[in-house]
CSV table of C-alpha atoms in Angstrom, one decimal:
chain,number,residue,atom,x,y,z
A,176,MET,CA,0.1,0.3,0.1
A,177,ALA,CA,1.5,3.3,-0.8
A,178,LEU,CA,2.3,5.6,2.2
A,179,SER,CA,1.0,8.6,0.9
A,180,PRO,CA,2.0,11.9,2.7
A,181,ASP,CA,-0.6,13.5,5.7
A,182,PRO,CA,-3.1,15.2,2.7
A,183,ARG,CA,-3.5,18.0,5.5
A,184,LEU,CA,-0.1,19.1,5.6
A,185,PRO,CA,1.5,21.0,2.9
A,186,ALA,CA,4.5,19.9,0.7
A,187,ASP,CA,6.4,23.9,1.6
A,188,GLY,CA,5.2,26.3,4.1
A,189,ALA,CA,4.3,26.3,7.8
A,190,ASN,CA,3.5,23.6,9.8
A,191,GLU,CA,1.5,24.5,13.0
A,192,SER,CA,1.2,21.0,14.1
A,193,GLY,CA,5.1,20.8,13.9
A,194,ARG,CA,4.9,17.4,12.0
A,195,ALA,CA,7.9,17.2,9.3
A,196,ARG,CA,7.0,18.0,6.0
A,197,VAL,CA,7.5,16.8,2.8
A,198,SER,CA,10.5,19.4,2.3
A,199,ASP,CA,12.1,18.3,5.8
A,200,ILE,CA,12.3,14.6,4.3
A,201,ALA,CA,14.2,16.0,1.3
A,202,ARG,CA,16.1,18.3,2.9
A,203,ALA,CA,17.4,15.6,5.7
A,204,ALA,CA,17.9,13.1,2.8
A,205,GLY,CA,19.9,15.5,0.8
A,206,VAL,CA,16.9,14.6,-2.3
A,207,SER,CA,13.9,16.7,-4.3
A,208,THR,CA,11.4,16.6,-3.1
A,209,ALA,CA,9.7,14.9,-6.5
A,210,THR,CA,11.8,12.5,-5.2
A,211,VAL,CA,10.7,11.8,-1.4
A,212,ASP,CA,6.7,11.5,-3.7
A,213,ARG,CA,8.4,9.0,-5.6
A,214,VAL,CA,9.6,7.1,-2.0
A,215,LEU,CA,6.9,7.2,-0.3
A,216,ASN,CA,4.0,6.5,-2.9
A,217,GLN,CA,6.5,3.5,-4.1
A,218,ARG,CA,7.1,4.4,-7.4
A,219,PRO,CA,9.5,2.9,-9.6
A,220,GLY,CA,12.8,5.4,-10.9
A,221,VAL,CA,14.1,5.9,-7.4
A,222,ARG,CA,17.6,3.9,-6.1
A,223,ALA,CA,17.6,2.2,-3.4
A,224,ALA,CA,20.5,3.2,-1.9
A,225,THR,CA,18.2,6.7,-2.1
A,226,MET,CA,14.7,4.8,-1.1
A,227,GLN,CA,16.7,4.1,1.7
A,228,LYS,CA,18.1,7.3,2.9
A,229,VAL,CA,14.5,9.0,2.0
A,230,LEU,CA,12.7,6.8,4.6
A,231,LYS,CA,15.4,6.5,6.9
A,232,ALA,CA,15.6,10.4,7.2
A,233,ALA,CA,11.4,10.0,7.5
A,234,ALA,CA,11.5,7.7,10.6
A,235,ALA,CA,13.9,10.3,11.6
A,236,LEU,CA,11.6,12.9,11.7
A,237,ASP,CA,8.6,11.0,12.7
A,238,TYR,CA,6.8,10.9,9.5
A,239,LEU,CA,6.5,7.4,9.0
A,240,PRO,CA,5.6,4.9,12.2
A,241,GLU,CA,8.5,2.6,12.5
A,242,ALA,CA,6.4,-0.9,10.8
A,243,ASP,CA,5.7,1.0,7.7
A,244,LEU,CA,9.4,2.2,7.4
A,245,TYR,CA,10.4,-1.1,7.9
A,246,LYS,CA,7.5,-2.6,5.9
A,247,ALA,CA,8.9,0.4,2.8
A,248,MET,CA,12.6,-0.4,3.4
A,249,GLN,CA,11.5,-4.5,2.6
A,250,PRO,CA,12.0,-4.7,-1.5
A,251,LYS,CA,8.8,-6.9,-3.2
A,252,PRO,CA,8.5,-10.1,-2.9
A,253,MET,CA,10.6,-11.7,-5.9
A,254,ARG,CA,8.5,-14.1,-8.1
A,255,LEU,CA,9.2,-17.6,-8.2
A,256,VAL,CA,7.5,-20.1,-10.9
A,257,PHE,CA,7.2,-23.5,-10.8
A,258,LEU,CA,6.5,-25.9,-13.9
A,259,LEU,CA,6.2,-29.2,-12.6
A,260,PRO,CA,4.6,-32.4,-14.9
A,261,PRO,CA,1.0,-33.0,-14.3
A,262,GLN,CA,-1.0,-33.7,-11.2
A,263,SER,CA,-1.2,-37.5,-12.2
A,264,ASN,CA,2.0,-38.2,-11.0
A,265,ARG,CA,1.4,-38.2,-7.2
A,266,PHE,CA,4.9,-37.4,-6.4
A,267,MET,CA,4.4,-34.0,-8.6
A,268,GLN,CA,1.2,-33.3,-6.7
A,269,MET,CA,3.0,-33.4,-3.6
A,270,LEU,CA,5.8,-30.8,-4.6
A,271,GLY,CA,2.5,-28.6,-6.5
A,272,ASP,CA,0.5,-28.7,-2.9
A,273,TYR,CA,4.2,-27.9,-0.6
A,274,ILE,CA,4.1,-24.7,-3.2
A,275,ALA,CA,0.4,-24.1,-2.2
A,276,PHE,CA,0.6,-24.3,1.4
A,277,SER,CA,4.4,-22.8,2.3
A,278,GLU,CA,3.7,-19.2,2.2
A,279,GLU,CA,4.4,-19.1,6.1
A,280,GLN,CA,7.7,-21.4,5.9
A,281,LEU,CA,8.9,-18.5,2.8
A,282,ALA,CA,7.9,-15.8,4.6
A,283,PRO,CA,11.5,-15.3,5.6
A,284,PHE,CA,12.7,-15.5,1.9
A,285,ASN,CA,10.8,-12.5,0.5
A,286,VAL,CA,9.4,-14.6,-2.1
A,287,LYS,CA,6.0,-15.0,-3.9
A,288,CYS,CA,5.7,-19.0,-5.2
A,289,LYS,CA,3.5,-20.0,-8.0
A,290,CYS,CA,3.1,-23.6,-9.3
A,291,HIS,CA,1.7,-24.3,-12.7
A,292,HIS,CA,1.4,-28.7,-13.2
A,293,ILE,CA,1.7,-28.7,-17.4
A,294,GLU,CA,2.5,-31.1,-20.1
A,295,GLY,CA,5.6,-32.1,-19.0
A,296,PHE,CA,6.6,-35.3,-22.3
A,297,ASN,CA,6.5,-32.7,-25.3
A,298,PRO,CA,9.4,-30.6,-25.4
A,299,SER,CA,7.8,-28.1,-27.6
A,300,VAL,CA,4.8,-27.4,-25.8
A,301,LEU,CA,7.1,-27.5,-22.2
A,302,ALA,CA,9.8,-25.1,-24.0
A,303,LYS,CA,6.8,-22.9,-25.1
A,304,ARG,CA,5.4,-22.7,-21.3
A,305,LEU,CA,9.0,-22.0,-19.9
A,306,LEU,CA,8.7,-18.5,-21.6
A,307,HIS,CA,5.4,-18.0,-21.1
A,308,TYR,CA,5.3,-18.0,-17.2
A,309,GLY,CA,9.3,-17.5,-17.2
A,310,ARG,CA,8.6,-14.1,-18.8
A,311,GLN,CA,5.9,-12.8,-15.7
A,312,ALA,CA,8.2,-14.0,-13.0
A,313,ASP,CA,11.9,-13.4,-11.4
A,314,GLY,CA,13.3,-16.6,-11.2
A,315,VAL,CA,11.5,-20.4,-12.4
A,316,ALA,CA,12.6,-23.3,-11.3
A,317,PHE,CA,11.5,-26.7,-13.6
A,318,MET,CA,11.6,-30.6,-14.4
A,319,ALA,CA,13.6,-30.6,-17.6
A,320,LEU,CA,13.3,-32.6,-20.7
A,321,GLU,CA,16.8,-33.2,-22.5
A,322,HIS,CA,15.9,-31.7,-25.8
A,323,PRO,CA,17.5,-28.7,-28.0
A,324,LEU,CA,13.9,-26.3,-28.1
A,325,VAL,CA,14.1,-26.5,-23.9
A,326,ARG,CA,17.7,-25.8,-24.2
A,327,GLU,CA,17.6,-22.9,-26.4
A,328,ALA,CA,14.2,-21.4,-23.7
A,329,VAL,CA,16.2,-21.9,-20.6
A,330,ASN,CA,19.5,-19.9,-22.7
A,331,THR,CA,16.9,-17.3,-23.8
A,332,LEU,CA,15.4,-16.6,-19.9
A,333,VAL,CA,18.5,-16.0,-18.9
A,334,ALA,CA,19.9,-13.8,-21.5
A,335,GLU,CA,17.0,-11.8,-20.7
A,336,GLY,CA,17.8,-11.8,-16.8
A,337,ILE,CA,15.7,-13.9,-15.7
A,338,PRO,CA,17.6,-17.0,-14.0
A,339,VAL,CA,16.7,-20.6,-14.4
A,340,VAL,CA,16.6,-23.6,-11.8
A,341,THR,CA,16.3,-27.4,-13.1
A,342,LEU,CA,14.9,-29.5,-10.8
A,343,ILE,CA,14.6,-33.5,-10.4
A,344,SER,CA,15.9,-34.1,-13.7
A,345,ASP,CA,18.8,-31.4,-15.1
A,346,LEU,CA,19.5,-30.3,-18.8
A,347,SER,CA,23.3,-30.5,-20.0
A,348,ASN,CA,24.9,-27.4,-22.1
A,349,SER,CA,22.3,-24.9,-20.4
A,350,ARG,CA,23.0,-21.5,-19.0
A,351,ARG,CA,20.5,-23.0,-16.0
A,352,ALA,CA,21.2,-21.7,-12.5
A,353,ALA,CA,22.3,-24.8,-10.5
A,354,TYR,CA,20.3,-28.4,-10.5
A,355,VAL,CA,18.5,-29.9,-7.3
A,356,GLY,CA,17.7,-33.4,-6.9
A,357,MET,CA,19.3,-36.3,-6.7
A,358,ASP,CA,22.4,-37.7,-8.3
A,359,ASN,CA,20.7,-39.4,-10.4
A,360,ARG,CA,23.1,-42.2,-11.6
A,361,ALA,CA,24.0,-42.9,-7.9
A,362,ALA,CA,20.1,-43.4,-7.7
A,363,GLY,CA,20.6,-46.1,-10.6
A,364,ARG,CA,22.7,-47.9,-8.4
A,365,THR,CA,21.1,-47.9,-5.7
A,366,ALA,CA,18.2,-49.5,-7.1
A,367,GLY,CA,20.6,-52.2,-9.0
A,368,TYR,CA,22.7,-53.2,-5.8
A,369,LEU,CA,19.0,-53.1,-3.5
A,370,LEU,CA,17.6,-55.2,-6.7
A,371,GLY,CA,20.6,-57.5,-6.6
A,372,ARG,CA,20.7,-58.2,-3.2
A,373,PHE,CA,17.5,-58.7,-2.6
A,374,LEU,CA,17.0,-61.4,-5.1
A,375,GLY,CA,20.6,-63.0,-3.9
A,376,GLY,CA,23.8,-64.4,-5.4
A,377,GLY,CA,26.4,-63.0,-7.9
A,378,ASN,CA,29.7,-61.3,-7.0
A,379,ALA,CA,27.7,-59.5,-3.7
A,380,GLY,CA,26.9,-63.0,-2.0
A,381,GLY,CA,29.4,-65.7,-3.7
A,382,GLY,CA,29.3,-68.5,-5.9
A,383,LYS,CA,27.7,-69.2,-9.3
A,384,ALA,CA,24.1,-67.6,-9.1
A,385,LYS,CA,20.9,-68.9,-11.0
A,386,PRO,CA,20.2,-66.9,-14.0
A,387,MET,CA,17.4,-64.6,-13.3
A,388,LYS,CA,15.4,-61.6,-15.5
A,389,VAL,CA,14.1,-58.3,-14.5
A,390,ALA,CA,12.8,-55.0,-15.6
A,391,MET,CA,12.4,-51.7,-16.0
A,392,ILE,CA,10.0,-49.7,-16.6
A,393,ALA,CA,10.8,-45.5,-16.8
A,394,GLY,CA,8.5,-41.9,-17.9
A,395,SER,CA,10.5,-40.8,-20.4
A,396,LEU,CA,14.4,-41.4,-21.0
A,397,SER,CA,13.7,-37.7,-23.0
A,398,TYR,CA,14.5,-37.5,-19.1
A,399,ARG,CA,18.6,-36.7,-18.3
A,400,GLY,CA,17.4,-37.8,-14.8
A,401,HIS,CA,15.9,-41.2,-15.9
A,402,GLU,CA,18.8,-42.1,-18.5
A,403,GLU,CA,20.5,-41.8,-15.9
A,404,ARG,CA,19.2,-44.2,-13.7
A,405,GLU,CA,19.4,-46.0,-16.1
A,406,MET,CA,22.7,-45.7,-16.6
A,407,GLY,CA,23.5,-46.3,-13.1
A,408,PHE,CA,21.2,-49.3,-12.8
A,409,LEU,CA,21.8,-51.3,-15.9
A,410,HIS,CA,26.1,-50.8,-15.1
A,411,VAL,CA,25.3,-52.3,-11.1
A,412,LEU,CA,24.6,-55.1,-12.7
A,413,GLU,CA,27.3,-55.3,-15.4
A,414,GLU,CA,29.2,-55.0,-12.3
A,415,MET,CA,28.1,-57.0,-9.4
A,416,PHE,CA,25.2,-59.0,-10.5
A,417,PRO,CA,25.8,-60.2,-13.5
A,418,HIS,CA,23.4,-62.8,-13.6
A,419,LEU,CA,20.6,-61.0,-13.7
A,420,GLN,CA,19.1,-60.1,-17.1
A,421,VAL,CA,17.2,-57.2,-18.3
A,422,VAL,CA,14.5,-58.4,-20.2
A,423,GLY,CA,12.7,-55.1,-21.0
A,424,LEU,CA,12.4,-50.9,-21.0
A,425,ARG,CA,9.4,-49.8,-20.9
A,426,GLU,CA,7.9,-45.8,-20.5
A,427,GLY,CA,5.0,-46.0,-18.7
A,428,HIS,CA,5.3,-41.4,-18.8
A,429,ASP,CA,5.2,-41.5,-14.9
A,430,ASP,CA,1.0,-42.4,-15.3
A,431,ALA,CA,-0.2,-45.1,-13.0
A,432,ASP,CA,-3.2,-46.7,-16.3
A,433,THR,CA,0.3,-46.5,-18.6
A,434,ASN,CA,2.4,-48.1,-16.3
A,435,TYR,CA,0.0,-51.0,-15.1
A,436,LYS,CA,-0.7,-51.9,-19.2
A,437,GLN,CA,3.6,-52.2,-19.1
A,438,ALA,CA,3.7,-54.0,-15.5
A,439,ARG,CA,0.8,-56.1,-17.1
A,440,THR,CA,2.2,-56.9,-20.5
A,441,LEU,CA,5.8,-57.9,-19.2
A,442,LEU,CA,4.5,-60.3,-16.4
A,443,GLU,CA,2.6,-61.9,-19.5
A,444,GLN,CA,5.2,-62.2,-21.3
A,445,TYR,CA,8.0,-63.0,-18.7
A,446,PRO,CA,6.3,-65.9,-16.5
A,447,ASP,CA,9.6,-65.6,-14.8
A,448,LEU,CA,9.9,-61.9,-14.0
A,449,ALA,CA,12.5,-61.8,-10.7
A,450,GLY,CA,12.0,-57.9,-10.3
A,451,MET,CA,11.4,-55.4,-11.2
A,452,TYR,CA,12.7,-51.2,-11.2
A,453,ASN,CA,10.3,-48.2,-12.1
A,454,ILE,CA,13.3,-45.7,-12.7
A,455,GLY,CA,9.9,-42.9,-12.9
A,456,GLY,CA,6.7,-42.1,-11.2
A,457,ALA,CA,3.1,-43.8,-10.0
A,458,SER,CA,4.8,-46.6,-9.3
A,459,ASP,CA,1.1,-47.5,-7.7
A,460,GLY,CA,0.8,-48.4,-11.5
A,461,VAL,CA,2.7,-51.2,-11.6
A,462,GLY,CA,2.5,-52.5,-8.0
A,463,ARG,CA,-1.5,-52.9,-9.6
A,464,ALA,CA,-0.3,-54.9,-11.9
A,465,LEU,CA,1.5,-56.9,-9.4
A,466,ARG,CA,-1.4,-57.9,-7.1
A,467,GLU,CA,-3.6,-58.5,-9.5
A,468,SER,CA,-1.1,-61.2,-11.6
A,469,GLY,CA,-1.0,-62.4,-8.1
A,470,ARG,CA,3.1,-61.9,-8.2
A,471,GLU,CA,2.9,-59.5,-5.2
A,472,GLN,CA,5.9,-60.8,-3.0
A,473,LYS,CA,7.2,-62.7,-6.2
A,474,VAL,CA,8.7,-60.1,-7.7
A,475,VAL,CA,10.8,-57.8,-6.1
A,476,PHE,CA,9.9,-54.4,-6.9
A,477,ILE,CA,12.3,-50.8,-5.9
A,478,GLY,CA,10.5,-47.5,-7.1
A,479,HIS,CA,10.6,-43.8,-6.5
A,480,GLY,CA,9.2,-41.3,-4.6
A,481,LEU,CA,7.1,-42.1,-1.5
A,482,THR,CA,3.8,-40.9,-2.2
A,483,PRO,CA,0.9,-42.2,0.1
A,484,ASP,CA,0.3,-44.7,-2.7
A,485,THR,CA,3.8,-46.2,-2.8
A,486,ARG,CA,3.7,-46.0,1.7
A,487,GLY,CA,0.6,-48.4,1.6
A,488,LEU,CA,2.8,-51.0,-1.7
A,489,LEU,CA,5.2,-50.6,0.9
A,490,ILE,CA,3.6,-51.5,4.1
A,491,ASP,CA,1.8,-54.4,2.0
A,492,GLY,CA,4.9,-56.0,0.4
A,493,THR,CA,4.7,-55.2,-3.0
A,494,VAL,CA,7.2,-52.9,-3.3
A,495,ASP,CA,10.5,-53.6,-1.3
A,496,ALA,CA,11.9,-49.8,-1.3
A,497,ILE,CA,11.4,-46.9,-2.3
A,498,LEU,CA,14.2,-44.2,-3.7
A,499,THR,CA,12.7,-40.6,-2.6
A,500,GLN,CA,13.7,-37.2,-2.0
A,501,HIS,CA,12.1,-35.1,0.6
A,502,PRO,CA,9.4,-32.4,-1.2
A,503,GLN,CA,10.3,-29.4,1.2
A,504,ASN,CA,14.5,-29.8,1.5
A,505,MET,CA,13.9,-29.7,-2.9
A,506,ILE,CA,11.8,-26.4,-3.0
A,507,MET,CA,14.0,-24.9,0.0
A,508,ASN,CA,16.9,-25.6,-1.8
A,509,CYS,CA,15.4,-24.2,-5.0
A,510,VAL,CA,14.4,-20.6,-3.1
A,511,ARG,CA,17.3,-20.4,-1.1
A,512,ILE,CA,18.9,-20.3,-4.8
A,513,PHE,CA,16.9,-17.8,-6.1
A,514,GLY,CA,17.8,-15.6,-3.2
A,515,ASN,CA,21.4,-16.1,-3.3
A,516,LEU,CA,21.0,-14.9,-7.1
A,517,ARG,CA,18.8,-12.2,-5.8
A,518,ASP,CA,21.8,-11.0,-3.3
A,519,ARG,CA,24.7,-11.9,-5.7
A,520,LYS,CA,26.0,-14.9,-3.8
A,521,GLU,CA,27.6,-18.2,-5.5
A,522,ALA,CA,24.2,-20.0,-6.4
A,523,LEU,CA,24.6,-22.9,-4.1
A,524,ALA,CA,26.6,-21.3,-1.0
A,525,GLY,CA,24.4,-22.3,1.9
A,526,VAL,CA,22.2,-25.2,-0.2
A,527,GLU,CA,23.1,-28.6,1.1
A,528,ALA,CA,22.5,-31.1,-1.7
A,529,VAL,CA,19.4,-33.1,-1.9
A,530,ARG,CA,20.1,-36.8,-0.1
A,531,ILE,CA,19.0,-39.9,-1.9
A,532,SER,CA,16.9,-41.5,0.8
A,533,VAL,CA,15.5,-45.5,1.0
A,534,MET,CA,12.5,-46.0,2.3
A,535,LEU,CA,11.7,-49.9,3.8
A,536,ARG,CA,8.6,-51.0,5.3
A,537,GLU,CA,10.5,-51.1,8.6
A,538,ASN,CA,11.7,-47.5,8.4
A,539,LEU,CA,8.5,-45.4,7.6
A,540,PRO,CA,8.5,-42.4,9.2
C-alpha cells in the first residue's frame, strides 16, 4: 500500500502541528521533494540506496511509523514460478501442494511462489510454457526435458535476466543457474544394488548364481534424470550381478494406468520375471499389476517417490524399497538459490545437496 503524505499538510510552508513536511525529509536526505514523493508513494525510478536514505530521514523526523518504515524498506517479494509435470504423478502433486501451502515457511525469504502443472513430455509445449511463465516471474524452476528446444528456452530466459533452476532432472549444456535433485546416476546404482541383494547371488553373494530376469519401466528417457538412473542401474548389474538379465525397458510417462499396462505386459511375457525397477513415478500402477497377477511379494520391486500410494505398497509388501527425495527440502533449496542470486552470492552458497533416502517398510516415518 502506498505511503501517501498526510493530505492535511502542505509540502512546504508553515506546519502548526510541528509534524515534518516533505521538504524537511528532502532536505535531511539531500534529495528533491519529487524524489521523496516517489519513495513515499512507492513509485519506480529511485535507486535502492536513495530510497533507504529517504525512508531513514522520514523515520528520524517521525514522519513514518516504525512498522510502515520496515514495510516500505523491504524490497518487493521475488516472484518464483515452478513448472511441474501433471498431477497424475502423485509425487509431483505433493511438490505442488507444498508450494501452494508454504507461504508461512517461505515468508522470511520474501518470495511469492506459484506452481503450474503442465505437459512434461512434449518438448515444444514445455519450451513455450517455460518462456510464457518465465517472463512473468523473477525466477523459474522446472523439471527439464533433454531437448534443444528446451535448452534454447532456458538460455533465452537467462539472457533476459531471468534465472532458471532445473528440478529433479537436469539439462546439459544450458545456462541454468543450478540443479536441485538427487544424484540420479547414484540413485540408479542404489536401485540395482538393492534389487541384486534382495534377489541374492552374484558377486555380492559369492558363488555362481542362477540366471534371473528383471525389467525396467521409465517415465521417459527424454528426461536426463531417468536416463542416468537407467545407466547407473545397468552398470551395477553388470559389475556385481551379472546373473541378472534385463529383458525389457518400457516407458510409462509417469502415468499409473500406462505403468499398469506396461507392467501387465511384462508379467505376461515373462512368467519367470524376478525383479522390476520403476525408474520414474506412478509406481502404484506397477503395484496394481503385481497384485492382480498374484505376484506381489514374488517379484522384487524397487520404485521412486514416497507418496501415500507407495507407502501403502511398502506396508503390504508389494514394493520392497522406495528411493525418494523430500519435497520440502527441494523447494527450500530452490528458494535459497534464487535468494542467493538476488543477493549476488554464489548460487549454491549454504545449500545442501539433496540426499537419496531409501525407504523400507521397517523404517517408514
